[in-house]
Every structure is written in C-alpha cells, then in structure tokens.
Amino acid sequence: MLLYSFAHLRVTEAPVANNPFYRHIFPYIKPYLHVVRIMTHVLWDVAAILQSLFYFTDSSKQPCSRNKMEDPWQKAYDFAVAVAKKAGEEIRKAGESEIRVMTKSSTVDLVTKTDEKVEKIIIGSLKQEFGEGTHCFIGEESVANGEPCILTDEPTWIIDPVDGTTNFVHGFPFVAVCIAFAINKQLEFGVVYSCLEDKMYKARKGKGAFCNNEPIQVSDVKDIHKSIIISEHGIDRSPEKVTKILSTMQRILCIPVHGLRGSGTAATNMCLVATGAVEAFFEIGIHCWDIAAGAVIVQEAGGILLDVDGGPFDLMSGRMVSANNDVIAKRIIKEIEIFPSARDDAPIEEK
Ligand SMILES: O=P(O)(O)OC[C@@]1(O)O[C@H](CO)[C@@H](O)[C@@H]1O
Ligand SMILES: [Mg+2]
C-alpha cells in the first residue's frame, strides 16, 4: 500500500513559493524524484507479481486452486458413462450375429472376440481422451494376455468389457460393461452398464448411486429370514470347491432365507444389492474387474463391503461380501465355507 501511494505521488512544481523547503531544498532533489518515482513503480509491480504468485500457489486459496480442487474426476466419470454406453451397443450388435466362443483357464471360462474387441474400444477411447501413458489400466482380457494386474497409486482404470460372457454366449439377458476408476488405490467411481436391459448404473464417491439417472438405495431389511441372497458357482469346478460352494448355499437356504439367486454376472449382482432387489451378494473366486465398479455403486447406495471372513474388503483378494447392512452381512458370513482363492495381484506362478 505504502509503495503504491508513493508511486502515485505527482511530482509537481512547489505549490507554495515562499515555503523554505521548496525554495532551498526542492530544486536540488527535483531531478531525482523522477527516478524515485520510476523505481517505486517497478518495485510495486514486482511486489504485485510476487503476491499473486504466493496467492495462487497456496492450495487453500482461490481461484487457481479452485480449478484443481473443484471436481478433478467429474470429466472422467462422465466420459466413462459414455464409453460404457458405446461398448454396450457394440455387445448388443455382436449378439445379433453368430458368436465364436473360445476358452481361457478352463472349458467353462469362456471368452469371445467381442470381449477382446470391446476392451480395445474402451481402453483406446480412454487413452485418446486422457493421453497415452497418463493412466494405468487393468482390463480382464489384457490381463489374460499377460498384462500385469497390480493396483498402484497411479490413476487406474479397472475394466471388464463383458461381465457375464457365458450369459452373452447363451443369450441369458444379464451382460454388463464394467468401468471403474481408482486413484491412490481408492475407488473414485464405477459404471456398470447392463446392456441387454439398457440399465446404466453409476456412482461416484460421495455423490450417490444411480440407475438411469434415478437415485438408488439398498434395502432396509435386517431380518435375514426376509432376505434374498445372491451367490454364484464360479468357474472352478474342482469337486472340493464345488462342494464348499454348494454347502454354503445349502446352509444359507436353510437359515431360511426367502430365496437364493444368481444373475451370472458379479457386476449385475452388486447392482441388485444397490437397488434393494436383494440383500446381499457374496462370492469367492471373483476378480477386481468384476467388482470394482459395483463396489462404488453398492457403497454409494448405502451398502457395505466386507471380506468373506468379516475383515475389511480388499479389492484384489478375489473374495467379497456386499450387503445392504452389517447385520445381514455378518449373518451370511457365519455360513460361508471359505476355500483358498488366488489374489489378482499374486505372482503368475501362484495363480
Ligand atoms: O464373464 P466374465 O467376465 O468372465 O465373468 C463372469 C462372472 O460372472 O463369473 C463369475 C461367476 O462365478 C462372476 O462372479 C463373474 O462376474
Ligand atoms: Mg468379463
């Protein structure tokens, strides 16, 4: 302020001719006043530049920080919805012609050209939008082709292009495109497009869950006897595992619950928990791409996620209970017969 006022002092002729200051001293300093004036202007400008620099780099201040803090991933979220829609259209179109089926880890682990093509479309679109090398990707088919499956702190897209490939091959009407996004290993948003039903589920951390833009909410049932529970049979048909899976199902049925169901896709199952159509879905032997998007949707719809032993949910562990509340989750967990399953981030030789 002081600098500013001084800089704007007008250097004028002495207004009072008989003032001793103006008569004896002013004539000597007058030539230098112009220099002082220019210097103060320069100093003022430098001060202003420095002040704005500190102001704009302080993260608690506006407006530069406003852009950064505002909603950094909203654009990515909206883009993921658009890409999921495009992918779903591709799957619907592919379902109209003959589907060539191949197998992966076993004769019941199916894959089609559509799985691969749709994953390429999704990852290609994301790279084009956000730039090559800026984000990481964990995609079901890329991992099947040898890409690493490690979740780091980097911005990471977790993709299942066709969740429910067996359904797709058979024309069973639950097939979902799953796109999730994590940063610092925390899921930020998830999109599940159940493309044969044309239902777009989406959720962003702290911003609610939606189906076709309508808010969704888990059920408020706490009485296990009034619940419907979902589980799946998985693709591991070793008799020991199948025995444990069926034994768990029997125990849950005999609680008794209203019913046991399974849509054939983990993503759709989780969305059914999120809408309140069922109370819980659990499975051992799933993958991060099956459940990452659904995990955000369930939580944002008011539900919870746990490990099958009641511990904290771990996206890469290959096991999960998703439920409307912890009463239902813990009651289910009592009945689950746990069997070993490989982590997604385990070294290849351990899988
Ligand atoms: O079709 P994909 O993506 O290979 O996997 C289908 C999938 O439904 O298989 C499991 C069934 O046990 C599910 O949990 C998983 O989502
Ligand atoms: Mg899949």
Coordinates of N, CA, C and O in Angstrom, one line a residue, residues 92-204:
R92 N -24.4 -55.5 -27.9 CA -25.8 -55.8 -28.4 C -25.7 -56.2 -29.9 O -26.3 -57.2 -30.3
K93 N -25.0 -55.4 -30.6 CA -24.9 -55.6 -32.1 C -24.2 -57.0 -32.3 O -24.7 -57.8 -33.1
A94 N -23.1 -57.3 -31.5 CA -22.4 -58.6 -31.7 C -23.3 -59.8 -31.4 O -23.2 -60.8 -32.0
G95 N -24.2 -59.6 -30.4 CA -25.1 -60.7 -30.0 C -26.1 -61.0 -31.1 O -26.8 -62.1 -31.1
E96 N -26.3 -60.1 -32.1 CA -27.2 -60.4 -33.2 C -26.7 -61.4 -34.2 O -27.4 -62.0 -35.0
S97 N -25.3 -61.5 -34.3 CA -24.7 -62.4 -35.2 C -24.2 -63.6 -34.5 O -24.2 -63.6 -33.2
E98 N -23.6 -64.5 -35.2 CA -23.1 -65.8 -34.6 C -21.9 -65.4 -33.7 O -21.0 -64.7 -34.1
I99 N -21.8 -66.0 -32.5 CA -20.7 -65.7 -31.6 C -19.8 -66.9 -31.6 O -20.2 -68.0 -31.3
R100 N -18.5 -66.6 -31.8 CA -17.5 -67.6 -31.8 C -16.9 -67.7 -30.4 O -16.4 -66.7 -29.9
V101 N -17.0 -68.9 -29.8 CA -16.6 -69.0 -28.4 C -15.2 -69.7 -28.2 O -15.0 -70.7 -28.9
M102 N -14.4 -69.1 -27.4 CA -13.1 -69.7 -27.1 C -13.1 -69.9 -25.6 O -13.9 -69.4 -24.9
T103 N -12.0 -70.6 -25.1 CA -11.9 -70.8 -23.6 C -10.6 -70.2 -23.1 O -9.6 -70.1 -23.9
K104 N -10.6 -69.9 -21.8 CA -9.3 -69.4 -21.2 C -8.8 -70.4 -20.2 O -8.2 -71.4 -20.6
S105 N -9.0 -70.2 -18.9 CA -8.3 -71.1 -17.9 C -8.9 -72.5 -17.9 O -8.3 -73.4 -17.4
S106 N -10.2 -72.6 -18.3 CA -10.8 -74.0 -18.3 C -11.9 -74.0 -19.3 O -12.2 -73.0 -19.9
T107 N -12.5 -75.1 -19.5 CA -13.6 -75.3 -20.5 C -14.8 -74.5 -20.2 O -15.7 -74.3 -21.0
V108 N -14.9 -74.0 -18.9 CA -16.1 -73.2 -18.6 C -15.8 -71.7 -18.4 O -16.6 -70.9 -18.0
D109 N -14.5 -71.4 -18.7 CA -14.1 -70.0 -18.6 C -14.1 -69.4 -20.1 O -13.1 -69.6 -20.8
L110 N -15.2 -68.9 -20.5 CA -15.4 -68.5 -21.9 C -15.0 -67.1 -22.2 O -15.0 -66.2 -21.4
V111 N -14.6 -67.0 -23.5 CA -14.2 -65.6 -24.0 C -14.6 -65.6 -25.5 O -14.7 -66.6 -26.1
T112 N -14.9 -64.4 -25.9 CA -15.3 -64.3 -27.4 C -14.5 -63.1 -28.0 O -13.9 -62.3 -27.2
K113 N -14.6 -63.0 -29.3 CA -13.9 -61.9 -30.0 C -14.5 -60.6 -29.5 O -13.8 -59.5 -29.4
T114 N -15.8 -60.6 -29.1 CA -16.4 -59.4 -28.6 C -15.7 -58.9 -27.3 O -15.5 -57.7 -27.1
D115 N -15.4 -59.8 -26.4 CA -14.7 -59.4 -25.1 C -13.5 -58.6 -25.5 O -13.2 -57.5 -24.9
E116 N -12.7 -59.2 -26.4 CA -11.4 -58.5 -26.8 C -11.6 -57.2 -27.5 O -11.0 -56.2 -27.2
K117 N -12.6 -57.2 -28.4 CA -12.8 -56.0 -29.2 C -13.3 -54.9 -28.3 O -12.8 -53.7 -28.4
V118 N -14.2 -55.2 -27.4 CA -14.8 -54.2 -26.6 C -13.8 -53.6 -25.6 O -13.7 -52.4 -25.4
E119 N -12.9 -54.5 -25.1 CA -11.9 -54.0 -24.2 C -11.0 -53.0 -25.0 O -10.6 -52.0 -24.4
K120 N -10.7 -53.4 -26.2 CA -9.8 -52.5 -27.0 C -10.5 -51.1 -27.3 O -9.9 -50.1 -27.2
I121 N -11.8 -51.2 -27.5 CA -12.5 -49.9 -27.8 C -12.5 -49.1 -26.5 O -12.2 -47.9 -26.6
I122 N -12.7 -49.7 -25.3 CA -12.8 -48.9 -24.1 C -11.4 -48.3 -23.8 O -11.3 -47.1 -23.6
I123 N -10.4 -49.1 -23.8 CA -9.0 -48.6 -23.4 C -8.5 -47.6 -24.5 O -8.0 -46.6 -24.1
G124 N -8.8 -47.9 -25.8 CA -8.4 -47.0 -26.8 C -9.1 -45.6 -26.6 O -8.5 -44.6 -26.7
S125 N -10.4 -45.6 -26.3 CA -11.1 -44.3 -26.1 C -10.6 -43.6 -24.9 O -10.4 -42.4 -25.0
L126 N -10.3 -44.3 -23.9 CA -9.7 -43.6 -22.6 C -8.4 -43.0 -22.9 O -8.1 -41.9 -22.5
K127 N -7.5 -43.8 -23.7 CA -6.2 -43.3 -24.0 C -6.3 -42.0 -24.9 O -5.6 -41.1 -24.7
Q128 N -7.2 -42.1 -25.8 CA -7.4 -41.0 -26.7 C -7.8 -39.7 -25.9 O -7.4 -38.6 -26.2
E129 N -8.7 -39.9 -25.0 CA -9.3 -38.8 -24.2 C -8.3 -38.2 -23.2 O -8.2 -37.0 -23.1
F130 N -7.6 -39.1 -22.5 CA -6.7 -38.6 -21.4 C -5.2 -38.7 -21.8 O -4.4 -38.2 -20.9
G131 N -4.9 -39.1 -22.9 CA -3.5 -39.1 -23.3 C -2.8 -40.5 -23.0 O -3.0 -41.0 -21.9
E132 N -2.0 -40.9 -24.0 CA -1.2 -42.1 -23.8 C -0.2 -42.0 -22.7 O 0.4 -41.0 -22.5
G133 N -0.2 -43.0 -21.8 CA 0.8 -43.0 -20.7 C 0.5 -42.2 -19.5 O 1.2 -42.2 -18.5
T134 N -0.7 -41.6 -19.5 CA -1.1 -40.8 -18.3 C -1.8 -41.7 -17.2 O -1.7 -41.4 -16.1
H135 N -2.5 -42.7 -17.7 CA -3.3 -43.5 -16.7 C -2.8 -45.0 -16.9 O -2.3 -45.4 -17.9
C136 N -3.1 -45.8 -15.8 CA -2.9 -47.2 -15.9 C -4.2 -48.0 -16.2 O -5.3 -47.4 -15.9
F137 N -4.0 -49.2 -16.7 CA -5.2 -50.0 -17.0 C -5.1 -51.4 -16.5 O -4.0 -52.0 -16.6
I138 N -6.2 -51.9 -15.9 CA -6.3 -53.3 -15.5 C -7.6 -53.8 -16.3 O -8.7 -53.4 -15.9
G139 N -7.4 -54.5 -17.3 CA -8.5 -55.0 -18.1 C -8.5 -56.5 -18.1 O -7.4 -57.1 -18.2
E140 N -9.7 -57.1 -18.0 CA -9.8 -58.6 -17.9 C -9.0 -59.2 -19.0 O -8.2 -60.1 -18.8
E141 N -9.3 -58.8 -20.3 CA -8.7 -59.5 -21.4 C -7.2 -59.2 -21.6 O -6.4 -60.0 -22.0
S142 N -6.8 -57.9 -21.2 CA -5.4 -57.6 -21.2 C -4.6 -58.5 -20.2 O -3.5 -58.9 -20.5
V143 N -5.2 -58.6 -19.0 CA -4.5 -59.5 -18.0 C -4.4 -60.9 -18.5 O -3.4 -61.6 -18.4
A144 N -5.5 -61.4 -19.2 CA -5.5 -62.7 -19.7 C -4.4 -62.9 -20.7 O -3.8 -64.0 -20.9
N145 N -4.0 -61.8 -21.4 CA -3.0 -61.8 -22.4 C -1.6 -61.5 -21.8 O -0.7 -61.1 -22.6
G146 N -1.5 -61.5 -20.5 CA -0.2 -61.3 -19.9 C 0.2 -60.0 -19.3 O 1.2 -59.7 -18.8
E147 N -0.8 -59.0 -19.4 CA -0.5 -57.7 -18.8 C -0.5 -57.8 -17.3 O -1.3 -58.6 -16.7
P148 N 0.2 -56.9 -16.6 CA 0.2 -57.1 -15.1 C -1.1 -56.7 -14.5 O -1.9 -55.9 -15.1
C149 N -1.4 -57.2 -13.3 CA -2.6 -56.9 -12.6 C -2.3 -56.4 -11.2 O -2.5 -57.0 -10.2
I150 N -1.6 -55.2 -11.2 CA -1.2 -54.6 -9.9 C -1.8 -53.3 -9.8 O -1.8 -52.4 -10.7
L151 N -2.4 -53.0 -8.6 CA -3.1 -51.7 -8.4 C -2.0 -50.8 -7.7 O -1.5 -51.2 -6.6
T152 N -1.7 -49.7 -8.3 CA -0.7 -48.8 -7.7 C -1.5 -47.5 -7.3 O -2.7 -47.4 -7.5
D153 N -0.7 -46.5 -6.9 CA -1.3 -45.2 -6.5 C -1.7 -44.4 -7.8 O -2.3 -43.4 -7.7
E154 N -1.2 -44.8 -8.9 CA -1.5 -44.1 -10.2 C -3.0 -44.1 -10.5 O -3.7 -45.0 -10.1
P155 N -3.4 -43.1 -11.2 CA -4.8 -43.2 -11.7 C -5.0 -44.4 -12.6 O -4.2 -44.7 -13.5
T156 N -5.9 -45.3 -12.2 CA -6.0 -46.6 -12.8 C -7.5 -47.0 -13.2 O -8.4 -46.8 -12.3
W157 N -7.7 -47.4 -14.4 CA -9.0 -47.8 -14.9 C -9.0 -49.3 -14.7 O -8.1 -50.0 -15.1
I158 N -10.1 -49.8 -14.2 CA -10.3 -51.3 -14.0 C -11.5 -51.7 -14.8 O -12.6 -51.2 -14.5
I159 N -11.3 -52.6 -15.8 CA -12.3 -52.8 -16.8 C -12.7 -54.2 -17.0 O -11.8 -55.1 -17.2
D160 N -13.9 -54.5 -17.0 CA -14.4 -55.8 -17.5 C -15.3 -55.5 -18.7 O -16.4 -54.9 -18.5
P161 N -14.8 -55.8 -19.9 CA -15.6 -55.4 -21.1 C -17.0 -56.1 -21.2 O -18.0 -55.5 -21.6
V162 N -16.9 -57.4 -20.8 CA -18.2 -58.2 -20.9 C -18.2 -59.0 -19.6 O -17.6 -60.1 -19.5
D163 N -18.9 -58.5 -18.6 CA -19.1 -59.3 -17.4 C -20.3 -60.2 -17.6 O -21.5 -59.6 -17.7
G164 N -20.1 -61.5 -17.7 CA -21.2 -62.4 -18.0 C -21.0 -62.9 -19.4 O -22.0 -63.0 -20.2
T165 N -19.8 -63.3 -19.7 CA -19.6 -63.8 -21.1 C -20.4 -65.1 -21.3 O -21.0 -65.3 -22.4
T166 N -20.6 -65.9 -20.3 CA -21.4 -67.2 -20.5 C -22.8 -66.8 -20.8 O -23.4 -67.4 -21.7
N167 N -23.3 -65.8 -20.1 CA -24.7 -65.3 -20.4 C -24.8 -64.8 -21.8 O -25.7 -65.1 -22.6
F168 N -23.8 -64.0 -22.2 CA -23.8 -63.4 -23.6 C -23.8 -64.5 -24.6 O -24.6 -64.5 -25.6
V169 N -23.0 -65.6 -24.4 CA -22.9 -66.7 -25.4 C -24.3 -67.4 -25.5 O -24.7 -67.8 -26.5
H170 N -25.0 -67.5 -24.3 CA -26.2 -68.3 -24.3 C -27.5 -67.4 -24.5 O -28.6 -67.9 -24.5
G171 N -27.3 -66.1 -24.6 CA -28.4 -65.2 -24.7 C -29.2 -65.1 -23.4 O -30.4 -64.7 -23.4
F172 N -28.6 -65.3 -22.3 CA -29.2 -65.1 -21.0 C -29.0 -63.6 -20.6 O -27.9 -63.1 -20.7
P173 N -30.1 -62.9 -20.3 CA -30.1 -61.5 -20.5 C -29.4 -60.6 -19.5 O -29.9 -59.5 -19.2
F174 N -28.3 -61.1 -18.9 CA -27.6 -60.2 -18.0 C -26.1 -60.1 -18.4 O -25.4 -61.1 -18.2
V175 N -25.8 -59.1 -19.0 CA -24.4 -58.9 -19.5 C -24.0 -57.4 -19.2 O -24.8 -56.5 -19.6
A176 N -22.9 -57.2 -18.6 CA -22.6 -55.9 -18.1 C -21.2 -55.4 -18.6 O -20.3 -56.2 -18.6
V177 N -21.1 -54.1 -18.9 CA -19.8 -53.5 -19.2 C -19.4 -52.8 -17.8 O -20.3 -52.1 -17.3
C178 N -18.2 -53.1 -17.4 CA -17.8 -52.5 -16.1 C -16.6 -51.6 -16.2 O -15.6 -52.1 -16.7
I179 N -16.7 -50.4 -15.8 CA -15.6 -49.5 -15.8 C -15.5 -48.8 -14.5 O -16.4 -48.1 -14.0
A180 N -14.3 -49.0 -13.8 CA -14.1 -48.3 -12.5 C -12.8 -47.5 -12.6 O -12.0 -47.8 -13.5
F181 N -12.7 -46.6 -11.7 CA -11.5 -45.7 -11.7 C -11.0 -45.6 -10.3 O -11.8 -45.3 -9.4
A182 N -9.7 -45.8 -10.1 CA -9.1 -45.7 -8.7 C -8.0 -44.8 -8.8 O -7.2 -44.7 -9.8
I183 N -7.7 -44.1 -7.7 CA -6.5 -43.3 -7.6 C -6.0 -43.4 -6.1 O -6.9 -43.5 -5.2
N184 N -4.7 -43.5 -5.9 CA -4.2 -43.8 -4.6 C -4.8 -45.1 -4.1 O -5.1 -45.2 -2.9
K185 N -5.1 -46.1 -4.9 CA -5.7 -47.4 -4.6 C -7.1 -47.2 -4.0 O -7.7 -48.2 -3.5
Q186 N -7.7 -46.0 -4.1 CA -9.1 -45.9 -3.6 C -10.0 -45.7 -4.9 O -9.7 -45.0 -5.8
L187 N -11.1 -46.4 -4.8 CA -12.0 -46.3 -5.9 C -12.7 -45.0 -5.9 O -13.3 -44.6 -4.9
E188 N -12.7 -44.3 -7.1 CA -13.3 -43.0 -7.2 C -14.7 -43.0 -7.8 O -15.6 -42.3 -7.3
F189 N -14.9 -43.8 -8.8 CA -16.2 -44.0 -9.4 C -16.3 -45.3 -10.1 O -15.3 -46.0 -10.4
G190 N -17.6 -45.7 -10.3 CA -17.8 -47.0 -11.0 C -19.0 -46.9 -11.9 O -20.0 -46.2 -11.6
V191 N -18.9 -47.5 -13.1 CA -20.0 -47.6 -14.0 C -20.3 -49.0 -14.4 O -19.4 -49.7 -14.8
V192 N -21.5 -49.4 -14.3 CA -21.9 -50.8 -14.8 C -23.1 -50.6 -15.7 O -24.2 -50.1 -15.3
Y193 N -22.9 -50.9 -17.0 CA -23.9 -50.8 -18.0 C -24.5 -52.2 -18.3 O -23.8 -53.0 -18.9
S194 N -25.7 -52.5 -17.8 CA -26.3 -53.8 -18.0 C -26.9 -53.6 -19.4 O -28.1 -53.1 -19.5
C195 N -26.2 -54.0 -20.4 CA -26.5 -53.5 -21.8 C -27.7 -54.2 -22.4 O -28.4 -53.6 -23.3
L196 N -28.1 -55.4 -22.0 CA -29.3 -56.0 -22.6 C -30.5 -55.5 -22.0 O -31.6 -55.5 -22.6
E197 N -30.4 -55.1 -20.8 CA -31.6 -54.4 -20.1 C -31.6 -52.9 -20.3 O -32.5 -52.2 -19.9
D198 N -30.5 -52.4 -20.9 CA -30.3 -51.0 -21.1 C -30.5 -50.2 -19.7 O -31.2 -49.2 -19.6
K199 N -29.7 -50.7 -18.7 CA -29.7 -50.0 -17.4 C -28.3 -49.5 -17.2 O -27.4 -50.3 -17.1
M200 N -28.2 -48.2 -17.0 CA -26.9 -47.6 -16.7 C -26.8 -47.3 -15.2 O -27.4 -46.4 -14.7
Y201 N -26.0 -48.1 -14.5 CA -25.7 -47.9 -13.1 C -24.4 -47.1 -13.0 O -23.4 -47.4 -13.7
K202 N -24.4 -46.1 -12.1 CA -23.2 -45.4 -11.9 C -23.1 -44.8 -10.5 O -24.2 -44.6 -9.9
A203 N -21.9 -44.6 -10.0 CA -21.8 -44.0 -8.7 C -20.4 -43.3 -8.6 O -19.4 -43.9 -9.2
R204 N -20.4 -42.2 -7.9 CA -19.1 -41.5 -7.7 C -19.0 -41.3 -6.2 O -20.0 -41.0 -5.5

